[in-house]
Coordinates of C-alpha atoms and ligand atoms in Angstrom, one line a residue:
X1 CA 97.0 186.8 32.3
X2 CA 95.6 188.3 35.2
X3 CA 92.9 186.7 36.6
X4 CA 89.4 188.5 36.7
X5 CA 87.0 189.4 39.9
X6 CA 84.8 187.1 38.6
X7 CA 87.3 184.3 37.8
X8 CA 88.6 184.1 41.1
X9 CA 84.8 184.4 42.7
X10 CA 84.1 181.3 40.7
X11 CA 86.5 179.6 42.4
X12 CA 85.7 180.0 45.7
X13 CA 83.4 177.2 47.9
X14 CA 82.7 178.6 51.7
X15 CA 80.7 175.9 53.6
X16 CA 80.0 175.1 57.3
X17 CA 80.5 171.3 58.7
X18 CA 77.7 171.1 60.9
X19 CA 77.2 168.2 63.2
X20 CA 76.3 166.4 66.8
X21 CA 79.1 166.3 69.1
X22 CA 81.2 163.5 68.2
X23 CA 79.7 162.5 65.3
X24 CA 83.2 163.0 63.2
X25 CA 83.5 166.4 62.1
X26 CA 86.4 167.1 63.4
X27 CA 88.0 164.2 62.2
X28 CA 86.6 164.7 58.4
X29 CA 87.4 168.4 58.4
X30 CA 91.2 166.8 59.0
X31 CA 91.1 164.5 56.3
X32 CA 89.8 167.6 53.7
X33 CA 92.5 169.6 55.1
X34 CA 95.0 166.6 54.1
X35 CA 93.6 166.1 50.6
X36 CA 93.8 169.9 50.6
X37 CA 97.7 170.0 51.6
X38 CA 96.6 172.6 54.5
X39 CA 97.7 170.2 56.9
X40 CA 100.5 167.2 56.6
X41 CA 99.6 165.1 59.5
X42 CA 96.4 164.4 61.1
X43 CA 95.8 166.0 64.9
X44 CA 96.1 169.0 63.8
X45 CA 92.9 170.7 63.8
X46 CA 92.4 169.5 67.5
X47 CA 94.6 167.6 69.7
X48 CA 93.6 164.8 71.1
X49 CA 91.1 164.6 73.9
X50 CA 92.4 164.0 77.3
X51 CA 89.6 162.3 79.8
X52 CA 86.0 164.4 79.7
X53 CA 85.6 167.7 78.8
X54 CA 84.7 169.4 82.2
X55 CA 82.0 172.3 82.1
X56 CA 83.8 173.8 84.8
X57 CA 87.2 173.8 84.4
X58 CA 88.2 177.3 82.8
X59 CA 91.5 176.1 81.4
X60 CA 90.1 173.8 79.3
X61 CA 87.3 176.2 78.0
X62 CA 90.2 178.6 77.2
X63 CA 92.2 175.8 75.2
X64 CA 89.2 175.1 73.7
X65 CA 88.8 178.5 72.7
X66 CA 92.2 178.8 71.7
X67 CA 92.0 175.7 69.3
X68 CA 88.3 176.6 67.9
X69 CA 90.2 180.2 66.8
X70 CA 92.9 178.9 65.0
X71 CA 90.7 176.3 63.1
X72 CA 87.8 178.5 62.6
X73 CA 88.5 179.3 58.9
X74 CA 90.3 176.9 57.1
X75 CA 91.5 177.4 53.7
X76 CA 93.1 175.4 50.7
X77 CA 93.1 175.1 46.7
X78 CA 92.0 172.1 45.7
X79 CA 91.3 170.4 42.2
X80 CA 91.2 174.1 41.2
X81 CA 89.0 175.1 43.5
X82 CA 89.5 177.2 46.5
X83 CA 87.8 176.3 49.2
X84 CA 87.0 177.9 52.7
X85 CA 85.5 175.3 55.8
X86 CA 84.5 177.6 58.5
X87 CA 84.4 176.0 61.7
X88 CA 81.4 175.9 63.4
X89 CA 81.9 174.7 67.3
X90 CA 80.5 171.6 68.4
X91 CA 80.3 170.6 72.4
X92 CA 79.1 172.1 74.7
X93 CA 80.0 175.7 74.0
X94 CA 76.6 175.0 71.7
X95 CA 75.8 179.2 71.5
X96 CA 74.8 182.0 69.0
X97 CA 78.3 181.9 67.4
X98 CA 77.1 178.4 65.8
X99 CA 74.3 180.0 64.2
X100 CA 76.1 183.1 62.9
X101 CA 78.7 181.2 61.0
X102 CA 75.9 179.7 59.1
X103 CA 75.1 182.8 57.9
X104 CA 78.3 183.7 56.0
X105 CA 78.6 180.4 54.3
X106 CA 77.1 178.9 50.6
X107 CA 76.5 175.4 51.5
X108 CA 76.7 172.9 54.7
X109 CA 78.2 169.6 54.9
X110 CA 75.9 167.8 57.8
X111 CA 78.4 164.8 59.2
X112 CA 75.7 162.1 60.6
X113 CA 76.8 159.3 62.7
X114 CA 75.3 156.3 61.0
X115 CA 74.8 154.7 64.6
X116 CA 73.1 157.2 66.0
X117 CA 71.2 158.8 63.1
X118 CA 69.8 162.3 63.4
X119 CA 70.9 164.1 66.7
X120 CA 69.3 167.0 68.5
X121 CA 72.0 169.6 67.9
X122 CA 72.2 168.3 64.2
X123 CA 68.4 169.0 63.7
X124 CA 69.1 172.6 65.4
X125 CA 71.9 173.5 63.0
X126 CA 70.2 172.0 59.7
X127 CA 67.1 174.5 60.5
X128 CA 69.3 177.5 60.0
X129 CA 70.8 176.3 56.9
X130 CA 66.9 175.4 55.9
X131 CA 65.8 178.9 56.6
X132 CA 68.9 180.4 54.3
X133 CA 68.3 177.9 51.6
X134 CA 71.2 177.0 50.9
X135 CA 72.9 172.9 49.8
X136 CA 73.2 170.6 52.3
X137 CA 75.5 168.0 51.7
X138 CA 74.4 164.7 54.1
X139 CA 78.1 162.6 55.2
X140 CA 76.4 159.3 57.1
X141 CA 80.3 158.3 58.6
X142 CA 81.6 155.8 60.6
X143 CA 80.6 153.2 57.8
X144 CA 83.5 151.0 59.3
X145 CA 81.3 150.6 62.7
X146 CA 78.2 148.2 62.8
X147 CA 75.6 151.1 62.4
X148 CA 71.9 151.0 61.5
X149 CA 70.3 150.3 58.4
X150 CA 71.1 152.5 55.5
X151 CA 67.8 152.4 54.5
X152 CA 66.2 153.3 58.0
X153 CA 68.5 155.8 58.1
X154 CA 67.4 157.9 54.9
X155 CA 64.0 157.6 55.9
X156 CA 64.8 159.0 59.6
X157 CA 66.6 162.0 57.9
X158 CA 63.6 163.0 55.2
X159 CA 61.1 162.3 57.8
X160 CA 62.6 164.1 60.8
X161 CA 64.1 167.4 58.8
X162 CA 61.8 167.0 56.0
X163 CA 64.3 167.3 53.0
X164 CA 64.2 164.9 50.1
X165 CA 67.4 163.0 49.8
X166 CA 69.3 161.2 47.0
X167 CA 71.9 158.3 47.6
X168 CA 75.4 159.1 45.9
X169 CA 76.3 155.6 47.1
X170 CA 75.2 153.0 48.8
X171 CA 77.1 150.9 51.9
X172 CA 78.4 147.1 50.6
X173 CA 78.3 145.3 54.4
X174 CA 79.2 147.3 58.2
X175 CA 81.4 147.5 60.2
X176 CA 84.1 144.1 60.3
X177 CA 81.7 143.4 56.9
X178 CA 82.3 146.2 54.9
X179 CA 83.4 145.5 51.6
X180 CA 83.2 148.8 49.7
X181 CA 80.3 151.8 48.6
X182 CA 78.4 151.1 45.2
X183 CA 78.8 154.5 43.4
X184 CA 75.3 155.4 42.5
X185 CA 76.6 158.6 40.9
X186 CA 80.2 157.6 39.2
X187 CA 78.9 154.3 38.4
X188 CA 81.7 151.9 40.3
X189 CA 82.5 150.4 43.0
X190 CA 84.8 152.0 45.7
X191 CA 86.7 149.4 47.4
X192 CA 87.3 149.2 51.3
X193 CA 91.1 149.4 51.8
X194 CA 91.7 151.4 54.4
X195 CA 95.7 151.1 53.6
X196 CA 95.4 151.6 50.0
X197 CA 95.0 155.0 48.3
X198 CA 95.0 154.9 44.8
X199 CA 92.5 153.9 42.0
X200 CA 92.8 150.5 41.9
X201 CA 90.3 151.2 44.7
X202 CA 87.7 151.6 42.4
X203 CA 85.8 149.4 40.3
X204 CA 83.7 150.4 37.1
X205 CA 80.5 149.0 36.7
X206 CA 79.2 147.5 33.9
X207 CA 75.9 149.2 31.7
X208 CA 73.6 146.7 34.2
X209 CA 75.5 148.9 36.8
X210 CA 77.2 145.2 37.8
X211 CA 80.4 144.5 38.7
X212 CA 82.4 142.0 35.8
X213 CA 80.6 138.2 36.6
X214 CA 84.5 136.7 36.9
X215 CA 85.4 139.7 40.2
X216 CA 85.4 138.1 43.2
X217 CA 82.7 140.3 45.1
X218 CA 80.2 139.7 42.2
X219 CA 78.9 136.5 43.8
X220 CA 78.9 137.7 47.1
X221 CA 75.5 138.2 49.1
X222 CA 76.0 140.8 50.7
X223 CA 76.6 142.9 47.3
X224 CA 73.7 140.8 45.6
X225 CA 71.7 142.4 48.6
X226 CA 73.0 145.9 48.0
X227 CA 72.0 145.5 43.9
X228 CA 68.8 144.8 44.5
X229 CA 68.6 147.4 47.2
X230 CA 70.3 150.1 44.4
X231 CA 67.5 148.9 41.9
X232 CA 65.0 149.7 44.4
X233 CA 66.0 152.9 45.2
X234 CA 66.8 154.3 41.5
X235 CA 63.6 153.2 41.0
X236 CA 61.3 154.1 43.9
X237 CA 63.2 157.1 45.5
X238 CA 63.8 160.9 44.1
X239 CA 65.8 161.4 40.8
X240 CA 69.2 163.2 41.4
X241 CA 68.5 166.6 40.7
X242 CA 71.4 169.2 40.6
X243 CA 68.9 172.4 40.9
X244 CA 66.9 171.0 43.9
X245 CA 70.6 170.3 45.3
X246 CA 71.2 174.2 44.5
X247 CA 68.2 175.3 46.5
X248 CA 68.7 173.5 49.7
X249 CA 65.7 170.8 48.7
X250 CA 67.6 167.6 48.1
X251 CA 70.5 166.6 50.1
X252 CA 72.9 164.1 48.3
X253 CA 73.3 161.8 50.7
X254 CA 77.2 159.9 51.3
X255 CA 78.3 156.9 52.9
X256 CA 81.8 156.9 54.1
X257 CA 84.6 156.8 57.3
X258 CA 86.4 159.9 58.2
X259 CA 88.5 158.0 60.4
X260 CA 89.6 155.6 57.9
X261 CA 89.5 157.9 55.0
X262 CA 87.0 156.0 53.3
X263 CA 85.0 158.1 50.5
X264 CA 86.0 161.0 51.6
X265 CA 87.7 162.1 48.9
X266 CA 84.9 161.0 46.3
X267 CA 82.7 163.1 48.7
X268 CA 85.3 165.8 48.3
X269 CA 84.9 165.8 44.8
X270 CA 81.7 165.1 44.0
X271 CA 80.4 167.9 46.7
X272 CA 83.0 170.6 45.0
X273 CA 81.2 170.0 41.1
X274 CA 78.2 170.8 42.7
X275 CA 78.4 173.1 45.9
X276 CA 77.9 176.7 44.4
X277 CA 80.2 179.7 43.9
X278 CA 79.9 182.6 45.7
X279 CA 76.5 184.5 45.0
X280 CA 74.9 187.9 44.8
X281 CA 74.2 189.5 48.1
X282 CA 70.7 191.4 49.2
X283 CA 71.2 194.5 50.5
X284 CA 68.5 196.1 53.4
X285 CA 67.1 198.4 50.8
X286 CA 67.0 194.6 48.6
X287 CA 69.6 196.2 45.9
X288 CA 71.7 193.6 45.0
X289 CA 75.4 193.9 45.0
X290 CA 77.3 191.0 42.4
X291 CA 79.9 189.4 43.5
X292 CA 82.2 191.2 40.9
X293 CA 81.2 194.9 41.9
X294 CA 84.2 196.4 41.5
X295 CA 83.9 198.0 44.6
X296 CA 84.6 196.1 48.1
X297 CA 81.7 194.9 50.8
X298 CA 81.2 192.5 53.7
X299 CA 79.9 191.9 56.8
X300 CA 80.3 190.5 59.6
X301 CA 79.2 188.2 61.3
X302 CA 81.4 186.9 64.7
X303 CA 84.0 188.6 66.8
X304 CA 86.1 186.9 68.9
X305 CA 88.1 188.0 72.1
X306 CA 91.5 187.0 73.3
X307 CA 92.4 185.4 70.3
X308 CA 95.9 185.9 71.5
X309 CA 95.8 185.7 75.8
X310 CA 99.3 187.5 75.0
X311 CA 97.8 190.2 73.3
X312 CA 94.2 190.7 74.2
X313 CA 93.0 191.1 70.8
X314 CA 89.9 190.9 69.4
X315 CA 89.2 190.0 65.7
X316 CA 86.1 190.4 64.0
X317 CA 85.7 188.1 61.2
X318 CA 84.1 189.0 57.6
X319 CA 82.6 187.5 54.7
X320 CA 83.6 189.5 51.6
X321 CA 80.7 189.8 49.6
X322 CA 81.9 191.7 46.4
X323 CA 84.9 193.1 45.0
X324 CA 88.8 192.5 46.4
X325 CA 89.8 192.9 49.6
X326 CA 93.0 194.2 49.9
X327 CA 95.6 194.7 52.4
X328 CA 95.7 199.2 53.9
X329 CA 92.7 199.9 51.9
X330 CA 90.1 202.3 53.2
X331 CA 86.6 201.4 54.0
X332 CA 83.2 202.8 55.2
X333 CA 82.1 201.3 58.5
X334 CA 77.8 201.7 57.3
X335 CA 76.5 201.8 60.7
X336 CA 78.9 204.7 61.8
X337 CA 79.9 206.3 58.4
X338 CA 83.4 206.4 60.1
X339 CA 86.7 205.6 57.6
X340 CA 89.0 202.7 58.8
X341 CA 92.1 201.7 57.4
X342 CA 92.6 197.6 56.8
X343 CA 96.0 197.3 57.6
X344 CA 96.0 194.9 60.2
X345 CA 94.2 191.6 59.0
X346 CA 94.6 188.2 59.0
X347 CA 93.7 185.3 57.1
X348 CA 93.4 181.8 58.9
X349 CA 94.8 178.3 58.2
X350 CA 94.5 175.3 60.1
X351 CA 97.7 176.0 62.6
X352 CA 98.4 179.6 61.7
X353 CA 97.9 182.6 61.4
X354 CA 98.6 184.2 58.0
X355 CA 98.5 187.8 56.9
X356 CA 96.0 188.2 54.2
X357 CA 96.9 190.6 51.1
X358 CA 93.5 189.9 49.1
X359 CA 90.5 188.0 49.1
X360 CA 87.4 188.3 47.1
X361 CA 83.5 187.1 47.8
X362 CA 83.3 184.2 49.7
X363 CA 86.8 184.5 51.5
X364 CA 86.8 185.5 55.3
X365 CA 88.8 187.4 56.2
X366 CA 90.0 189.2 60.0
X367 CA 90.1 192.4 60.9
X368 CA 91.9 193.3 64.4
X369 CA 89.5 195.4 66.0
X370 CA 89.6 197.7 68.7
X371 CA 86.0 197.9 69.6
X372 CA 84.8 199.6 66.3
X373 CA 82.7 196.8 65.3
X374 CA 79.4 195.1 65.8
X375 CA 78.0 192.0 64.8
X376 CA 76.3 192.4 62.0
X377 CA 77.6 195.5 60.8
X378 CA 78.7 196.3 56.8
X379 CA 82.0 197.4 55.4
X380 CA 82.4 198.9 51.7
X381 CA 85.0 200.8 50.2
X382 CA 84.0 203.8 47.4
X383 CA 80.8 204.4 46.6
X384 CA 78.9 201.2 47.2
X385 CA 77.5 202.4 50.4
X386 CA 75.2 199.3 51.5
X387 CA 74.1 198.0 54.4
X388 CA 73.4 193.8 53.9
X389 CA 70.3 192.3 55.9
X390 CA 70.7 192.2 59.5
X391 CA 72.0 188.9 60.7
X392 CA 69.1 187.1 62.4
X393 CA 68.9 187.3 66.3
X394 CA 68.1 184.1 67.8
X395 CA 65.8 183.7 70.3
X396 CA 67.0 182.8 73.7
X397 CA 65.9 179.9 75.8
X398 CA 67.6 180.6 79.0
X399 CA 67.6 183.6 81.0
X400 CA 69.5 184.8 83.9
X401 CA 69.6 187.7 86.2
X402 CA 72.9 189.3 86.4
X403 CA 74.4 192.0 89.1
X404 CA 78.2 193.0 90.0
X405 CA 79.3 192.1 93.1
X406 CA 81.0 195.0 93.9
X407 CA 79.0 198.0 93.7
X408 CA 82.2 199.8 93.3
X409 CA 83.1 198.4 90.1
X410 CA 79.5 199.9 88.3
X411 CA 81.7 201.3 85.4
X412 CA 83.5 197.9 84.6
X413 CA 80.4 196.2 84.7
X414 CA 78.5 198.5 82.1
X415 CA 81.6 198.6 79.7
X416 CA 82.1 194.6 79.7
X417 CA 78.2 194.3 79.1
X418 CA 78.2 196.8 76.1
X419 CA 81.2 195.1 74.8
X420 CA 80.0 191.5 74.8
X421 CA 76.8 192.5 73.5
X422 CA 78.7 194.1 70.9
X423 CA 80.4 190.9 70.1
X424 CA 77.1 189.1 70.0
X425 CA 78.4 186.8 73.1
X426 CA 75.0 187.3 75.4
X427 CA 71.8 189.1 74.5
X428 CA 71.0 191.9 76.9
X429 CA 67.7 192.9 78.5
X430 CA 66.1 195.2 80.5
X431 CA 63.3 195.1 83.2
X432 CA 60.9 198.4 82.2
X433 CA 60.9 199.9 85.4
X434 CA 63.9 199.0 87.6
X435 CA 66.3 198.5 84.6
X436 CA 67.3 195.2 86.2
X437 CA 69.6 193.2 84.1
X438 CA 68.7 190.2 82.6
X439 CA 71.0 188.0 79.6
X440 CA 70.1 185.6 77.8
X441 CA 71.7 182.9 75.9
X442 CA 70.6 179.7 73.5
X443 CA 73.0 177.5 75.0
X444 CA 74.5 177.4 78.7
X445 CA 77.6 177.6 77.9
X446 CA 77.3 180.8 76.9
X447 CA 77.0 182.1 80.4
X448 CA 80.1 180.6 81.6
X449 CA 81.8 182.0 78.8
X450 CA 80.5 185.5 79.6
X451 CA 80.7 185.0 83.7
X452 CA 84.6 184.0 83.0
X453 CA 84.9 186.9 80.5
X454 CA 83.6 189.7 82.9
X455 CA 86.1 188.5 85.8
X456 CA 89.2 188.0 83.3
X457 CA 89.2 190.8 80.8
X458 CA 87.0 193.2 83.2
X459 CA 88.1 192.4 86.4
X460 CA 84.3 192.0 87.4
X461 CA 82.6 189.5 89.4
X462 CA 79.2 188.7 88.1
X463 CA 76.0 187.2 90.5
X464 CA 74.4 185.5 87.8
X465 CA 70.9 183.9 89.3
X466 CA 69.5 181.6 87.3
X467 CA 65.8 182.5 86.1
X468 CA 65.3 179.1 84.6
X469 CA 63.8 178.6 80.7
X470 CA 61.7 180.9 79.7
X471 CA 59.8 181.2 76.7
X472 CA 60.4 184.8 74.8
X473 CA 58.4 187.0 72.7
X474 CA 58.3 190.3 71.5
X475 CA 55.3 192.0 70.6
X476 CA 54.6 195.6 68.7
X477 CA 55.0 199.1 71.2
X478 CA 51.7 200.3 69.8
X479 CA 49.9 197.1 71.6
X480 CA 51.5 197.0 74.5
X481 CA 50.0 197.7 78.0
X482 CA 52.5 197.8 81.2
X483 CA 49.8 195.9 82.8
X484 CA 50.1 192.9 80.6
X485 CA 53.0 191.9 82.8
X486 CA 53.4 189.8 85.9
X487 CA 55.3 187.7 87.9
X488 CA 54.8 184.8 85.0
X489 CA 55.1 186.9 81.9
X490 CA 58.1 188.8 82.8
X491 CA 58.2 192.1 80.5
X492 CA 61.8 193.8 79.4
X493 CA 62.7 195.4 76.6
X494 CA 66.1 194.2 74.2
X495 CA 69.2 196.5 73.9
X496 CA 67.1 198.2 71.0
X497 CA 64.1 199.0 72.8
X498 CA 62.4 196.7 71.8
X499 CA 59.5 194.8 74.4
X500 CA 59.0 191.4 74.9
X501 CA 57.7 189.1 77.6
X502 CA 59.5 186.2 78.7
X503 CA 56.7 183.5 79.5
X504 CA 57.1 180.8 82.0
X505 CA 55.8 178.3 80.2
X506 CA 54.0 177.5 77.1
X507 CA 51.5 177.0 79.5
X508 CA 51.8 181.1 80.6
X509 CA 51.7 181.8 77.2
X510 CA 48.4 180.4 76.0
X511 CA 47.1 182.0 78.7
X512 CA 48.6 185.3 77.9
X513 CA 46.8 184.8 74.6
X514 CA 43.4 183.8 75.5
X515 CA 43.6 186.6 77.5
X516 CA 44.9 189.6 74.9
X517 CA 44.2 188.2 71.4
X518 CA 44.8 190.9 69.4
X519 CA 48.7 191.4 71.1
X520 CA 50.7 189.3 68.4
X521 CA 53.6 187.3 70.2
X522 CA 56.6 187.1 67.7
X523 CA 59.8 185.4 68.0
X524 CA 63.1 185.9 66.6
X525 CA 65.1 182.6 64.9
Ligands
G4P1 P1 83.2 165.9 66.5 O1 84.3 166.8 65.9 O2 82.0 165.8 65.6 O3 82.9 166.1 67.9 O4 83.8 164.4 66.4 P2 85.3 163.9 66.2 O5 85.8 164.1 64.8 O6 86.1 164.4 67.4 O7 85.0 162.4 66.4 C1 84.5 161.8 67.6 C2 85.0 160.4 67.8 O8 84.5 159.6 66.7 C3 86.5 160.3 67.8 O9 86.8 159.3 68.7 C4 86.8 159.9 66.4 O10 88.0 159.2 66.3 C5 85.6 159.0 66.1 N1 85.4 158.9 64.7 C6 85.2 159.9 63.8 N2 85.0 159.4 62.5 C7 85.0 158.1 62.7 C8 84.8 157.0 61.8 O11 84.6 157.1 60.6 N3 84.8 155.7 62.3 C9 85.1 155.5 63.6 N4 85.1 154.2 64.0 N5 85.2 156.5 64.5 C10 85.2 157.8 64.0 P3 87.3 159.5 70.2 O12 87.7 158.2 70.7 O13 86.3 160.3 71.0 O14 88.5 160.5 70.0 P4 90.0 160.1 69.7 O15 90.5 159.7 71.0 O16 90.0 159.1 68.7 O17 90.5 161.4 69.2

């Protein structure tokens, strides 16, 4: 029998790994894609890393690029489930693209390094996913290096993002000394064999939660250690709570290696019975479109350029929000009210590309665009004729002044500003008077990118001088005096129109305050 919208939406699982550089989400997004049959050997997702990534060197940005693309949606079936990872870039190349992604997903898997603990960039990223409300799934990896204390580490993670956690499991020695995880959930033991992959690497416990007196671990201190450590926190610490899980307020927290595929698959599991299916979607005018609407929306929320050097191509990505996508239908474009055609999309696995012929809420899918769309903007097809929230603009941190080099090239210049604006790549702004430009970006990366862009694809060479970190924010048109500006609260106005003064300090700010109290100062994300 045919299967149902709804059937097939209940299937679905589309999370974001999110992580600090390096702390193994590469390497656990692999192992998924292994358990998921995406991929049949590991290295495929990135290859391996020759010597330090180089800010500079543009080659390596582009291969970057090139491998971020075709591992930026990955999708497999698994344990009847189908589930979508959506890539969200690590490194340096740290931007608004990160953030977006977070927005099209149900639930984040954060990947901690257990030596380190909570990173900057990792704090950053779980804000967003805070601010959504959606699950956050914590992996503590790289069990099988001496890390800290377990114990120090849960408390670093609810004190510094302030999120209650619950242990699935619980490390059995470190490093050389690991033994195994005692299951907190399933109730057994999970064995340390790195060369072994069946279930003899489990062990159940007994109704003490105890491993059988005669096994040989049973007398062992370090697991006498980890029992009383278990009693302690079943007894002291939060319950396990599936609907706090559900809305983002308890992360269950994992031990595990990526690299030695160690828990990962009992993460796997465990995180697909309780990540959630696809859900209703709020709609500017907060209607709410079901999943099931027979009729077809998304939105979307990155494009990306060049996905093809060969081709020049741009693809802007969607989150299908209700009804089935499918292959040459027609849609609305909402901001526009234009009719497009879908022939030409694409669907993405970990190392190619695959032509998609229908997808329902929570798949991504790409649409080859040819400078139709915007971030941000909805697509429907019949009568559904929505327009979802506005993805969130993030507020900028640093700010350059930006000029062509060649007066000659004006028109170039304009087009490849409106076009990576479009695509969400740099934020745009405008002194009031002399219309200078200024971009800005959350991560410096950002401006390479763009700098690199404008030369390639628009055969423009930027002077980008550097205005240093600013602080931005926007106040209301009806309050706003041109007077209120100087040479330390820089005012400009945002590609809608919009003012906002970018402060030099916090310092410049307070002062700005003291000195107008009734202006509000808002910021974005
Ligand atoms: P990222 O995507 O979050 O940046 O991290 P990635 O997976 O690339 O992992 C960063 C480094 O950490 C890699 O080592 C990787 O092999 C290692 N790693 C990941 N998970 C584990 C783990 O569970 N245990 C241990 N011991 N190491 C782990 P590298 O030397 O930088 O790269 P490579 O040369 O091994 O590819």
């Amino acid at each position: 029998m045919k299967e149902t919208i709804q059937e097939a939406v209940d299937k679905r699982r589309t999370f974001a790994i999110i992580s600090h550089p390096d702390a193994g989400k590469t390497t656990i997004t692999e192992k998924l894609l292994l358990f998921g049959g995406a991929i049949r050997s590991a290295g495929t997702v990135k290859g391996k890393k020759t010597g330090n990534f180089a800010k500079s060197d543009w080659m390596e940005i582009e291969k970057q690029r090139g491998i971020s693309v075709t591992s930026s949606v990955m999708q497999f079936d698994y344990d009847g489930k189908r589930v979508n990872i959506l890539d969200t870039p690590g490194h340096e190349d740290f931007s608004e693209d990160t953030y977006r992604t977070l927005m099209a997903v149900d639930a984040a898997v954060m990947v901690v390094d257990t030596a380190k603990g909570i990173e900057a960039q990792t704090k950053k990223l779980f804000q967003v996913c805070r601010m959504r409300g959606i699950p956050i799934f914590t992996f503590m990896n790289k069990l099988d290096r001496d890390g800290r204390d377990p114990l120090d580490l849960l408390e670093e993670l609810e004190e510094v993002l302030e999120i209650d956690s619950y242990p699935m499991n619980w490390p059995i020695g470190m490093g050389k000394g690991l033994e195994g995880i005692y299951d907190i959930y399933h109730k057994r033991i999970e064995f340390y064999h790195p060369e072994k992959y069946d279930n003899e690497r489990f062990a159940m416990l007994n109704e003490e939660g105890e491993l059988p007196s005669e096994h040989k671990l049973a007398q062992d201190s370090i697991y006498r250690q980890v029992l009383e450590e278990v009693e302690l926190l079943v007894e002291a610490g939060n319950e396990f709570d599936a609907d706090l899980v559900a809305a983002g307020e308890l992360t269950p927290v994992f031990f595990g290696s990526a690299l030695t595929n160690f828990g990962v698959q009992t993460f796997l599991e465990t995180f697909l019975q309780f990540a959630p299916k696809p859900s209703a979607h709020k709609t500017q005018d907060e209607t709410i479109v079901e999943p099931d609407n027979e009729d077809f929306s998304g939105f979307i929320f990155k494009i990306q350029a060049n996905m093809n050097p060969a081709h020049r191509d741009r693809i802007a990505f969607v989150r299908v929000c209700s009804g089935v996508f499918e292959r040459g239908m027609d849609v609305t474009l909402e901001r526009t009210g234009k009719k497009i055609k879908l022939n030409n999309s694409t669907q993405f696995m970990a190392d190619s590309r695959e032509t998609v012929e229908n997808a329902v809420a929570g798949d991504i899918i790409g649409l080859y665009d040819t400078g139709n769309y915007q971030i941000g903007d909805t697509i429907y097809s019949g009568k559904l004729d929505v327009a979802y929230e506005e993805l969130p603009q993030f507020t900028p941190e640093m700010f350059m002044k930006v000029t062509t080099k060649n007066v000659m090239k004006q028109k170039s210049f304009h087009k490849g500003m409106q076009q990576l604006v479009q695509e969400g790549a740099i934020q745009l702004y405008k002194t009031y008077v002399t219309e200078d430009y200024i971009i800005g970006a959350v991560g410096q990366l950002q401006f390479e990118v763009f700098q690199h862009r404008m030369l390639n694809e628009y055969n423009t060479e930027v002077i980008m001088t550097p205005m240093g970190n600013k602080t931005a924010r926007w106040v209301d048109p009806e309050q706003l005096d041109e007077n209120m500006g100087s040479s330390r609260n820089i005012l400009v106005k945002d590609r809608f129109d919009q003012p906002l003064f970018l402060f030099e300090n916090q310092f410049a700010m307070r002062w700005f305050a003291d000195k107008y109290p009734e202006v509000e100062l808002k910021t974005l994300l």
